[in-house]
Each structure stands twice: as structure tokens, then as C-alpha cells.
Coordinates of C-alpha atoms in Angstrom, one line a residue:
Chain A
M137 CA -33.2 10.3 3.0
F138 CA -31.5 13.7 2.7
L139 CA -28.7 15.7 4.3
D140 CA -29.6 19.4 4.4
C141 CA -27.3 22.2 5.4
R142 CA -28.7 25.7 5.7
D143 CA -26.8 29.0 6.2
L144 CA -23.7 27.4 7.7
T145 CA -21.1 29.8 9.0
F146 CA -17.8 28.5 10.4
G147 CA -14.3 29.7 11.1
Y148 CA -11.7 28.0 13.2
Q149 CA -11.2 29.6 16.6
G150 CA -8.0 31.7 16.9
T151 CA -8.1 32.6 13.2
T152 CA -9.8 35.6 11.5
K153 CA -10.6 33.6 8.4
T154 CA -14.1 32.5 7.8
L155 CA -14.3 29.2 6.1
F156 CA -18.0 29.2 5.3
K157 CA -20.5 32.1 5.3
N158 CA -24.2 31.3 5.0
L159 CA -23.3 28.1 3.1
S160 CA -26.4 26.0 2.0
F161 CA -26.6 22.8 0.1
K162 CA -28.6 19.6 0.2
F163 CA -27.8 15.9 -0.7
E164 CA -31.0 14.2 -1.7
N165 CA -31.7 10.5 -2.1
P166 CA -29.3 7.6 -1.6
G167 CA -26.4 7.3 -4.1
F168 CA -22.9 8.4 -4.7
H169 CA -22.5 12.2 -4.2
S170 CA -19.5 14.4 -3.9
L171 CA -18.0 17.4 -2.2
F172 CA -15.4 19.0 -4.5
G173 CA -13.2 22.0 -4.2
S174 CA -9.6 23.2 -4.3
S175 CA -7.3 22.4 -1.4
G176 CA -8.1 24.4 1.8
V177 CA -11.6 25.3 0.7
G178 CA -13.0 23.4 3.7
K179 CA -14.2 20.0 2.4
S180 CA -12.8 18.0 5.4
S181 CA -13.9 20.7 7.8
L182 CA -17.4 20.6 6.3
A183 CA -17.4 16.8 6.7
R184 CA -16.4 17.2 10.3
I185 CA -19.3 19.6 10.8
L186 CA -21.7 17.1 9.1
C187 CA -20.7 14.3 11.4
G188 CA -20.7 16.5 14.5
L189 CA -17.0 16.6 15.2
L190 CA -17.0 20.3 14.7
R191 CA -19.8 22.7 15.5
A192 CA -20.8 25.5 13.1
D193 CA -20.9 29.0 14.4
K194 CA -24.3 29.5 12.8
G195 CA -26.7 27.5 10.7
V196 CA -28.5 24.2 10.7
V197 CA -27.3 20.7 9.7
D198 CA -30.5 18.7 9.3
T199 CA -29.8 15.0 9.7
D200 CA -33.2 14.0 11.0
S201 CA -33.8 11.4 8.3
I202 CA -30.5 9.7 9.0
D203 CA -30.0 7.1 11.7
S204 CA -26.2 6.7 11.4
L205 CA -23.7 9.0 9.7
L206 CA -20.1 7.9 9.6
Y207 CA -17.0 9.8 8.5
A208 CA -13.9 8.0 7.2
H209 CA -10.7 9.7 6.2
N210 CA -7.4 8.7 4.9
L211 CA -5.3 9.6 7.9
E212 CA -6.7 6.9 10.0
R213 CA -4.8 3.9 11.4
L214 CA -5.8 0.5 12.6
P215 CA -4.6 -0.5 16.1
G216 CA -1.2 -2.2 15.8
W217 CA -1.8 -5.0 18.4
S218 CA -3.6 -7.4 16.0
S219 CA -3.6 -8.4 12.4
I220 CA -6.0 -6.5 10.1
G221 CA -7.9 -9.8 9.6
A222 CA -8.5 -10.1 13.3
H223 CA -9.4 -6.5 13.6
I224 CA -12.0 -6.6 10.8
E225 CA -13.4 -9.8 12.2
R226 CA -13.9 -8.2 15.6
I227 CA -15.5 -5.0 14.4
T228 CA -17.9 -6.6 11.8
P229 CA -21.4 -7.2 13.0
I230 CA -22.5 -10.8 12.6
H231 CA -25.2 -9.9 10.0
N232 CA -22.6 -8.2 7.8
Q233 CA -20.1 -11.1 7.7
D234 CA -21.1 -12.0 4.1
K235 CA -20.7 -8.5 3.0
K236 CA -17.3 -8.4 4.6
E237 CA -16.1 -11.4 2.6
L238 CA -17.3 -9.9 -0.6
L239 CA -15.7 -6.6 0.1
I240 CA -12.4 -8.2 1.0
R241 CA -12.4 -9.8 -2.5
H242 CA -13.5 -6.7 -4.3
F243 CA -10.9 -4.6 -2.5
G244 CA -8.1 -7.1 -3.4
L245 CA -7.2 -7.6 0.3
S246 CA -7.6 -11.4 0.7
T247 CA -3.8 -12.0 0.8
H248 CA -3.1 -9.3 3.3
L249 CA -5.4 -10.2 6.2
G250 CA -2.6 -11.8 8.2
K251 CA -0.5 -8.7 8.1
R252 CA -0.2 -5.8 10.6
F253 CA -1.4 -2.4 9.5
S254 CA 2.1 -1.0 9.6
Q255 CA 3.2 -3.7 7.1
L256 CA 0.8 -2.5 4.4
S257 CA 1.4 0.0 1.6
L258 CA -0.5 3.4 1.7
G259 CA -3.1 2.2 -0.8
Q260 CA -3.7 -1.0 1.1
K261 CA -4.0 1.0 4.3
N262 CA -6.6 3.2 2.8
R263 CA -8.6 0.3 1.3
I264 CA -8.7 -1.6 4.6
N265 CA -9.8 1.6 6.4
L266 CA -12.7 2.2 4.0
L267 CA -13.6 -1.5 4.2
R268 CA -14.1 -1.5 7.9
Y269 CA -16.5 1.4 7.6
L270 CA -18.5 -0.3 4.9
V271 CA -19.1 -3.3 7.1
Q272 CA -20.8 -1.1 9.7
D273 CA -24.5 -0.3 9.9
F274 CA -24.8 3.2 8.4
N275 CA -27.1 5.4 6.3
V276 CA -24.6 8.0 5.3
L277 CA -20.9 7.5 4.8
I278 CA -18.6 10.5 4.2
V279 CA -15.5 9.1 2.4
D280 CA -12.7 11.6 2.6
E281 CA -9.8 10.7 0.2
C282 CA -10.1 7.1 1.3
L283 CA -9.0 5.8 -2.0
A284 CA -5.9 7.9 -2.3
N285 CA -2.7 6.0 -3.4
V286 CA -4.9 3.3 -5.0
D287 CA -4.3 2.7 -8.7
E288 CA -7.0 4.0 -11.2
K289 CA -8.2 0.6 -12.3
L290 CA -8.7 -0.8 -8.8
R291 CA -10.4 2.5 -7.7
A292 CA -12.9 2.2 -10.5
R293 CA -13.6 -1.4 -9.6
I294 CA -14.0 -0.5 -5.9
L295 CA -16.4 2.4 -6.6
I296 CA -18.5 0.4 -9.0
N297 CA -18.8 -2.5 -6.5
I298 CA -19.7 -0.1 -3.6
K299 CA -22.4 1.5 -5.7
A300 CA -23.8 -1.9 -6.6
M301 CA -23.7 -3.3 -3.0
F302 CA -25.0 -0.2 -1.2
K303 CA -27.8 1.1 -3.4
D304 CA -29.9 2.3 -0.5
R305 CA -27.1 4.3 1.2
L306 CA -25.9 7.9 0.8
F307 CA -22.2 8.4 0.1
I308 CA -20.5 11.7 0.1
Y309 CA -17.2 11.2 -1.7
I310 CA -14.4 13.8 -1.2
S311 CA -11.6 13.6 -3.7
H312 CA -9.4 15.8 -5.8
N313 CA -9.8 13.4 -8.8
V314 CA -12.2 15.3 -11.2
I315 CA -12.5 12.4 -13.7
E316 CA -13.5 10.1 -10.9
I317 CA -16.0 12.5 -9.4
A318 CA -17.5 13.4 -12.8
S319 CA -17.8 9.7 -13.7
Y320 CA -19.2 8.1 -10.6
C321 CA -21.1 10.8 -8.7
Q322 CA -24.7 12.0 -9.0
Q323 CA -24.8 15.3 -7.1
I324 CA -21.5 17.2 -7.0
W325 CA -21.4 20.2 -4.7
V326 CA -18.4 22.3 -5.7
L327 CA -17.2 24.5 -2.8
R328 CA -15.8 27.9 -3.9
G329 CA -14.9 29.7 -0.7
P330 CA -16.7 32.4 1.3
E331 CA -15.5 35.3 -0.9
R332 CA -17.7 34.1 -3.8
D333 CA -21.4 35.1 -4.1
Q334 CA -22.6 31.5 -4.4
Q335 CA -20.4 29.4 -2.1
A336 CA -21.5 26.0 -3.4
V337 CA -22.5 25.1 -6.9
L338 CA -24.3 21.9 -7.8
V339 CA -23.1 20.0 -10.8
R340 CA -24.8 16.8 -12.0
G341 CA -22.4 14.0 -12.5
Q342 CA -22.5 11.0 -14.9
D343 CA -23.3 8.5 -12.0
C344 CA -21.9 5.6 -13.9
R345 CA -22.6 2.1 -12.5
D346 CA -20.2 0.2 -14.7
Q347 CA -17.0 1.1 -16.6
K348 CA -18.7 0.8 -20.0
C349 CA -21.4 3.5 -19.4
L350 CA -19.0 6.4 -19.8
D351 CA -19.8 8.7 -22.7
R352 CA -16.6 10.6 -23.5
S353 CA -18.2 13.9 -24.5
S354 CA -20.7 14.1 -21.6
L355 CA -17.9 13.2 -19.2
Q356 CA -15.8 16.0 -20.6
Q357 CA -18.8 18.4 -20.4
T358 CA -19.3 17.5 -16.7
M359 CA -15.6 17.9 -15.9
L360 CA -15.7 21.3 -17.6
E361 CA -18.7 22.3 -15.5
I362 CA -16.9 21.2 -12.3
M363 CA -13.7 23.1 -13.2
N364 CA -15.6 26.2 -14.2
A365 CA -17.6 26.1 -10.9
A366 CA -14.5 25.6 -8.7
Chain B
M59 CA 20.7 -3.0 26.3
L60 CA 21.4 -4.5 29.7
L61 CA 25.1 -4.8 29.0
R62 CA 25.2 -1.2 27.6
R63 CA 23.7 0.1 30.9
I64 CA 26.3 -1.8 32.9
Y65 CA 29.2 -0.6 30.6
Q66 CA 27.9 3.0 31.0
F67 CA 27.8 2.8 34.7
L68 CA 31.2 1.2 35.0
M69 CA 32.7 3.9 32.8
I70 CA 31.2 6.7 34.8
Y71 CA 32.2 5.0 38.1
L72 CA 35.7 4.4 37.0
I73 CA 36.1 8.0 35.7
G74 CA 34.8 9.3 39.0
L75 CA 37.2 7.0 40.9
A76 CA 40.1 8.1 38.7
I77 CA 39.4 11.7 39.4
L78 CA 39.2 11.1 43.1
L79 CA 42.5 9.2 43.1
M80 CA 44.1 11.9 41.0
I81 CA 43.0 14.5 43.5
K82 CA 44.4 12.3 46.3
Y83 CA 47.9 12.0 44.7
V84 CA 48.1 15.6 43.3
V85 CA 47.1 17.2 46.6
N86 CA 48.9 14.4 48.6
L87 CA 45.9 13.5 50.7
S88 CA 46.1 10.8 53.3
D89 CA 44.4 7.4 53.1
Y90 CA 42.1 8.6 55.8
V91 CA 40.5 11.3 53.5
I92 CA 40.6 9.4 50.2
P93 CA 41.6 5.7 50.4
S94 CA 44.1 4.2 48.0
L95 CA 43.1 1.7 45.4
G96 CA 44.6 -1.1 47.6
I97 CA 42.5 -0.1 50.6
L98 CA 39.4 0.2 48.3
L99 CA 39.9 -3.3 46.9
N100 CA 40.5 -4.7 50.4
T101 CA 37.3 -3.1 51.7
F102 CA 35.4 -4.4 48.7
G103 CA 36.6 -7.9 49.5
G104 CA 35.6 -7.5 53.1
I105 CA 32.1 -6.0 52.9
S106 CA 30.8 -6.7 49.4
S107 CA 28.7 -9.6 50.5
T108 CA 27.1 -7.6 53.4
Y109 CA 26.5 -4.6 51.1
A110 CA 25.1 -6.9 48.4
H111 CA 22.6 -8.1 50.9
D112 CA 21.8 -4.5 52.0
V113 CA 21.4 -3.4 48.4
F114 CA 19.1 -6.3 47.7
S115 CA 17.0 -5.3 50.7
T116 CA 16.9 -1.7 49.4
L117 CA 16.0 -2.9 45.9
C118 CA 13.2 -5.0 47.2
V119 CA 11.6 -2.0 49.0
A120 CA 12.2 0.2 45.9
I121 CA 10.6 -2.4 43.6
I122 CA 7.5 -2.8 45.8
G123 CA 7.3 1.0 46.2
Q124 CA 7.6 1.4 42.4
I125 CA 5.0 -1.2 41.6
F126 CA 2.7 0.6 44.1
S127 CA 3.4 3.9 42.4
I128 CA 2.9 2.6 38.9
M129 CA -0.5 1.1 39.8
L130 CA -1.6 4.3 41.6
A131 CA -0.3 6.5 38.8
F132 CA -2.3 4.5 36.2
V133 CA -5.5 4.6 38.4
V134 CA -5.1 8.4 38.8
G135 CA -3.9 8.8 35.2
I136 CA -7.0 7.0 33.9
L137 CA -9.3 9.3 36.1
G138 CA -7.3 12.4 35.2
R139 CA -7.1 11.8 31.4
K140 CA -10.4 13.4 30.7
T141 CA -10.9 17.2 30.2
T142 CA -13.5 17.2 33.0
W143 CA -13.3 19.2 36.2
L144 CA -12.0 16.0 38.0
G145 CA -9.3 15.5 35.3
S146 CA -8.2 19.2 35.5
L147 CA -8.2 19.0 39.3
I148 CA -6.0 15.9 39.3
K149 CA -3.6 17.4 36.8
V150 CA -3.2 20.7 38.6
A151 CA -2.8 18.9 42.0
A152 CA -0.2 16.6 40.5
Y153 CA 1.8 19.5 39.1
N154 CA 1.7 21.4 42.3
I155 CA 2.5 18.5 44.7
Q156 CA 5.2 17.4 42.4
A157 CA 7.0 20.7 42.8
Y158 CA 7.2 20.1 46.6
P159 CA 10.3 18.3 47.8
I160 CA 8.8 15.0 49.1
V161 CA 12.0 14.2 51.0
A162 CA 11.1 17.1 53.4
L163 CA 8.1 15.1 54.5
A164 CA 10.2 12.0 55.4
P165 CA 10.7 13.1 59.1
I166 CA 7.0 13.3 59.6
I167 CA 6.6 9.8 58.2
F168 CA 9.3 8.4 60.5
I169 CA 7.7 10.2 63.5
L170 CA 4.3 8.8 62.7
L171 CA 5.2 5.3 61.4
G172 CA 8.6 4.6 63.0
D173 CA 11.7 3.5 61.2
G174 CA 10.6 0.1 59.8
F175 CA 9.7 -1.3 56.4
V176 CA 6.5 0.8 55.9
S177 CA 8.3 4.1 56.3
R178 CA 10.9 3.2 53.7
L179 CA 8.3 1.9 51.3
L180 CA 6.1 5.0 51.7
I181 CA 8.9 7.4 51.1
A182 CA 10.2 5.4 48.1
A183 CA 6.7 5.3 46.6
M184 CA 6.1 9.0 47.2
I185 CA 9.3 10.1 45.6
C186 CA 8.8 8.1 42.4
Y187 CA 5.0 8.5 42.3
F188 CA 4.6 12.2 41.3
P189 CA 7.0 12.3 38.3
L190 CA 5.5 9.0 37.2
L191 CA 1.9 10.4 37.5
L192 CA 2.7 13.5 35.4
S193 CA 4.1 11.3 32.6
V194 CA 1.2 8.8 32.8
V195 CA -1.4 11.6 32.8
G196 CA 0.3 13.3 29.9
I197 CA 0.4 10.0 27.9
L198 CA -3.2 8.9 28.7
A199 CA -4.7 12.4 28.2
E200 CA -3.2 12.7 24.7
P201 CA -5.8 11.4 22.1
I202 CA -4.5 9.2 19.3
T203 CA -7.1 10.6 16.9
E204 CA -6.1 8.7 13.9
V205 CA -6.7 5.4 15.7
E206 CA -9.6 6.5 18.0
H207 CA -11.7 8.2 15.3
F208 CA -13.2 4.9 14.0
Y209 CA -14.2 3.7 17.5
Q210 CA -15.7 7.0 18.3
Q211 CA -17.6 7.2 15.0
T212 CA -19.0 3.7 15.4
G213 CA -19.9 4.1 19.1
R214 CA -17.4 1.4 20.2
M215 CA -15.1 3.6 22.3
R216 CA -14.9 2.5 26.0
W217 CA -12.5 3.8 28.5
Q218 CA -10.6 0.4 28.6
L219 CA -10.1 0.6 24.8
E220 CA -9.0 4.2 25.0
V221 CA -6.4 3.4 27.7
K222 CA -5.3 0.4 25.6
I223 CA -4.8 2.4 22.4
R224 CA -2.9 5.2 24.2
S225 CA -0.8 2.8 26.2
F226 CA 0.1 0.7 23.1
E227 CA 0.9 3.8 21.0
N228 CA 3.2 5.2 23.8
L229 CA 4.7 1.9 25.0
P230 CA 8.3 3.0 24.4
K231 CA 7.7 6.2 26.2
L232 CA 6.0 4.4 29.1
T233 CA 8.9 1.9 29.3
T234 CA 11.4 4.8 29.5
V235 CA 9.3 6.5 32.2
I236 CA 9.0 3.4 34.3
A237 CA 12.7 2.5 33.9
G238 CA 13.5 6.1 34.9
S239 CA 11.2 6.0 37.9
A240 CA 13.3 3.0 39.2
T241 CA 16.1 5.4 39.9
L242 CA 13.7 7.6 41.8
A243 CA 12.3 4.7 43.8
M244 CA 15.8 3.6 44.7
A245 CA 16.9 7.1 45.6
G246 CA 13.8 7.5 47.7
T247 CA 14.5 4.3 49.6
I248 CA 18.1 5.1 50.2
V249 CA 17.2 8.6 51.4
A250 CA 14.6 7.0 53.8
E251 CA 17.2 4.5 55.1
F252 CA 19.8 7.3 55.4
I253 CA 17.5 9.4 57.5
A254 CA 16.2 6.9 60.0
A255 CA 15.7 3.3 58.9
N256 CA 17.3 0.3 60.5
A257 CA 18.2 -1.7 57.4
G258 CA 19.3 -1.3 53.8
I259 CA 22.2 0.2 52.0
G260 CA 21.2 3.8 53.0
Y261 CA 21.5 2.7 56.6
S262 CA 25.0 1.2 55.9
I263 CA 26.1 4.4 54.2
R264 CA 25.0 6.3 57.3
I265 CA 27.2 4.1 59.5
A266 CA 30.1 4.4 57.1
L267 CA 29.6 8.2 57.2
Y268 CA 29.8 8.2 61.0
Q269 CA 33.0 6.2 60.7
S270 CA 34.3 8.6 58.0
D271 CA 35.1 5.5 55.9
L272 CA 35.0 6.7 52.3
S273 CA 36.1 3.3 51.0
K274 CA 32.9 1.7 52.3
I275 CA 30.8 4.5 50.8
L276 CA 32.5 4.0 47.4
V277 CA 31.9 0.3 47.6
A278 CA 28.2 1.0 48.5
L279 CA 28.0 3.4 45.5
F280 CA 29.4 0.7 43.3
M281 CA 26.9 -1.9 44.5
I282 CA 24.0 0.6 44.2
G283 CA 25.0 1.6 40.7
I284 CA 25.5 -1.9 39.3
T285 CA 22.2 -3.2 40.9
L286 CA 20.2 -0.2 39.5
S287 CA 21.8 -0.7 36.1
I288 CA 20.8 -4.3 36.0
Y289 CA 17.3 -3.5 37.3
Q290 CA 16.7 -0.7 34.7
G291 CA 18.1 -2.9 31.9
A292 CA 15.7 -5.6 33.0
L293 CA 12.8 -3.2 33.0
E294 CA 13.7 -2.1 29.4
I295 CA 13.9 -5.7 28.3
A296 CA 10.5 -6.4 29.9
G297 CA 9.1 -3.4 28.0
R298 CA 10.4 -4.8 24.7
L299 CA 9.0 -8.2 25.5
V300 CA 5.6 -6.7 26.3
K301 CA 5.6 -4.8 23.1
S302 CA 6.6 -7.7 20.9
A303 CA 4.1 -10.0 22.7
W304 CA 1.4 -7.4 22.1
E305 CA 2.3 -7.1 18.4
Q306 CA 2.3 -10.8 17.8

């Protein structure tokens, strides 16, 4: 399984600014990967191009090896006419019911299922939104800031559990948290803007699968590489 | 909410009446031109039950016309919510037809259909339909991307779900629009009755006009206002009940 982008050029209509110019990168193999870059560099726009919500002016997005690519972002809301438990129940395929129960526990949402989406905190909203994507059938999931407003400890626990439960899936994790990306991701594509010669630089992350695996000096090295590339 | 609407109407009505009486006494007009408070109360006592029956008849026609308009507006709104050629055609047609004074078509309707119930109903429905359609199309054509994104991504989006999401998210707006269209439906029915019908409060106002009896017209206005306030208040309460039932 791979996600290959070649020579992507894109700019929003009505603006003179080009967001990507001949941008090329490739995510190979299942696992936890990342798109990183400073605010406004085009991470979310790129995610929208990858899932077909936006069309690139030029270039190729090769998703032939992928059956289902989903894009989750942190601005989403669940419909307000039912409780989140009823909503999750309704949208979970029968064969993923066990997975759903497990994820609810890992995500710390068991006590909130009777509530409406509007009654949740921001962190709870983001968690429940990510959870409903995880119970779908997908090969690739783009996770755009979906763990924003969640405390560090719970974020780490969630990421480790996702990695353990979905070993055969490809995740593209978009976040501004350098430590998190350096710690848990394999391939980190750092976006640098169209004015730079090389618009995307690949950094290898630590790809930790549990919280004990972190080696302080190699983590610092990876973080330094990411920051230098950005 | 209901009481507030009634208070508001009573305040406006009494202010209007006070201004009228002030003009009467300042300019020293006769009771024939502007009736005194005593004559007004006397007329109210004499014809209020007849006028209440007439207003009720008008309200029934207005409600049926409004229900018909709401249903039609939703059907056309659902068809016109898409950015297809049909959607664009419906929106452009609605904007253009809405700009035309529908009342001007009333004589044609009376010539073709006579002065009975159907003519009143049709004019009431036509007058409240187009503003209602514009609002409904506007609401249903506006995507709620933050809610719809998931359903689109997972291939679950159906037109029924799309309409449900957009209606739910805009329920307060829809309630206001429907409550507002009640005024238009009532106005449409009264205009129809005033022009040529043989029943309803519009018809009674026409007779009062021929008799130059301002006291009867003022009583009719009071009955219309109070009935419409109660009806609009009831619609707003119904909107709230629907929302709370939907949210439970």
C-alpha cells in the first residue's frame, strides 16, 4: 500500500498565491506517518487534495493501491439530534462492533455516551470524532489535528492503542506537536512552501509503539531534523 | 413568547388608536369620520362575535394555504438545493417571480375560479409561497460542512439525511420564517376576500368600507391582530417543541 503524489501544483482560485509547485512525496507501507509544517503551509489543503475534496491544478495523486481513504479533521461536529452513543452505534458496521467497544474504553469516552455532542468538552469532541472514523472500513486515514485539546498523557495512550489496533492501515497524522510526531511517526514529510527548492523533506521518526521505547537523544535528534527542515 | 406577542400587538394597537383619537379631538373631527371611544366600545360589543367568526374563517383559509405553501416550498427547495441546472433554474425563477406583485394576479384567479373558497386559498398560498420558497431554498442549499463531511467521506450521505441535517441546524431560522409567513398568508387571504370573496373578515371590512364605518374597521383590525399574534405565538411554540423533541 502506498500513497504517491507527483508534481502537484495547486493554488486557491481567486488568489495569486501558489500553495504547491511541483510537490512530490510518497507514503509507503502501512503505519503512522505525518505531514508537518508551519501554519498556512498547506497541510490541510494537501489532505483535501489527497482525499479528492480539492483538485490539484497539475500533477498526479496515485491512490490505486488504496480502496478507501478517509479524511478526519478537528472542525467536524456530530449531528445534534441524538446522543453520541446512539450516533456511534448507528454508523458502526456490525463487524466492527468489538473494535468500537475497545476504542471507547481506550479513548476514555465510556461515561459520555449518553451525552449530546454540544455537551462535550473540545477534547472529548475531537476524540469522539476520531473514534467514529476508526470504526469505519478504511485503508488510509488522514487525521488532521484530531487530538487537539486532549491532554498529553491521553494523547500518547490513544496513539499507541491506534498503532497497536490498526497495524495494517496507513495513517497520515497532521499536527503541530513536534514531540508527538517525532515520537510516534515513521515517515514525516515536512512541507516548506513553494518558494523553497525542495518543497517537502522526508525525516524518519522514532515510530514508538509504547511509551517506554523513547530514547531521549534520538528523539531530540529527530526533533532537530524536523525543525531544521521546516 | 405567546404573551409577549399579544402584549406587543396590544401596545401597537392602543398607540395607533390613541393617535387616531388625538387627531379627532385636536382637529375636532366628527364621530362620522373618527368614532369616539364610546362608539368604538359599543360597536365592539355588537359585532365582535360576528367578526370573531369571520376572522376564524379567514384564519382557516390562511392556515390551509400556508400548509400548502410550506409543503410546496420544501418540495421545490429540496429539488432546488443542488448546484445543478435544475437547482439554478428553480432559484432564478423563484427570485424573479417573487419580485412580481402576486396580488395583481388576484382578479385573474377570481375570473377563472369565481369568488369561493378555492380562490381565497390560492391567493393566500401564492402570496406566502414565494418568500417562503426563497428562505427554504437558501437554508437547504447551504451545506453544513462540519456535520456533512463525515457522511460524505464514508459514502453515507443521502438526500434525506442532507435535508435532515440542514433543517435541524437551521430550525430556529425555519421557525421564524414559517411564523413570518403566517402574516403573509393572512394578508393574502384578507386581500382576496377584500377583492371579491363572499366570506371572511376581508369581506366584512369591504362592507364596513362601503358603509364608511371606521369603528367596524378598527374592531376588525383588532380581531385580526389578536388572532394573528396568537397563531404566530403558537407556531413559535410548536417550533420550540419540535426542536426539543428532536434533541431528546
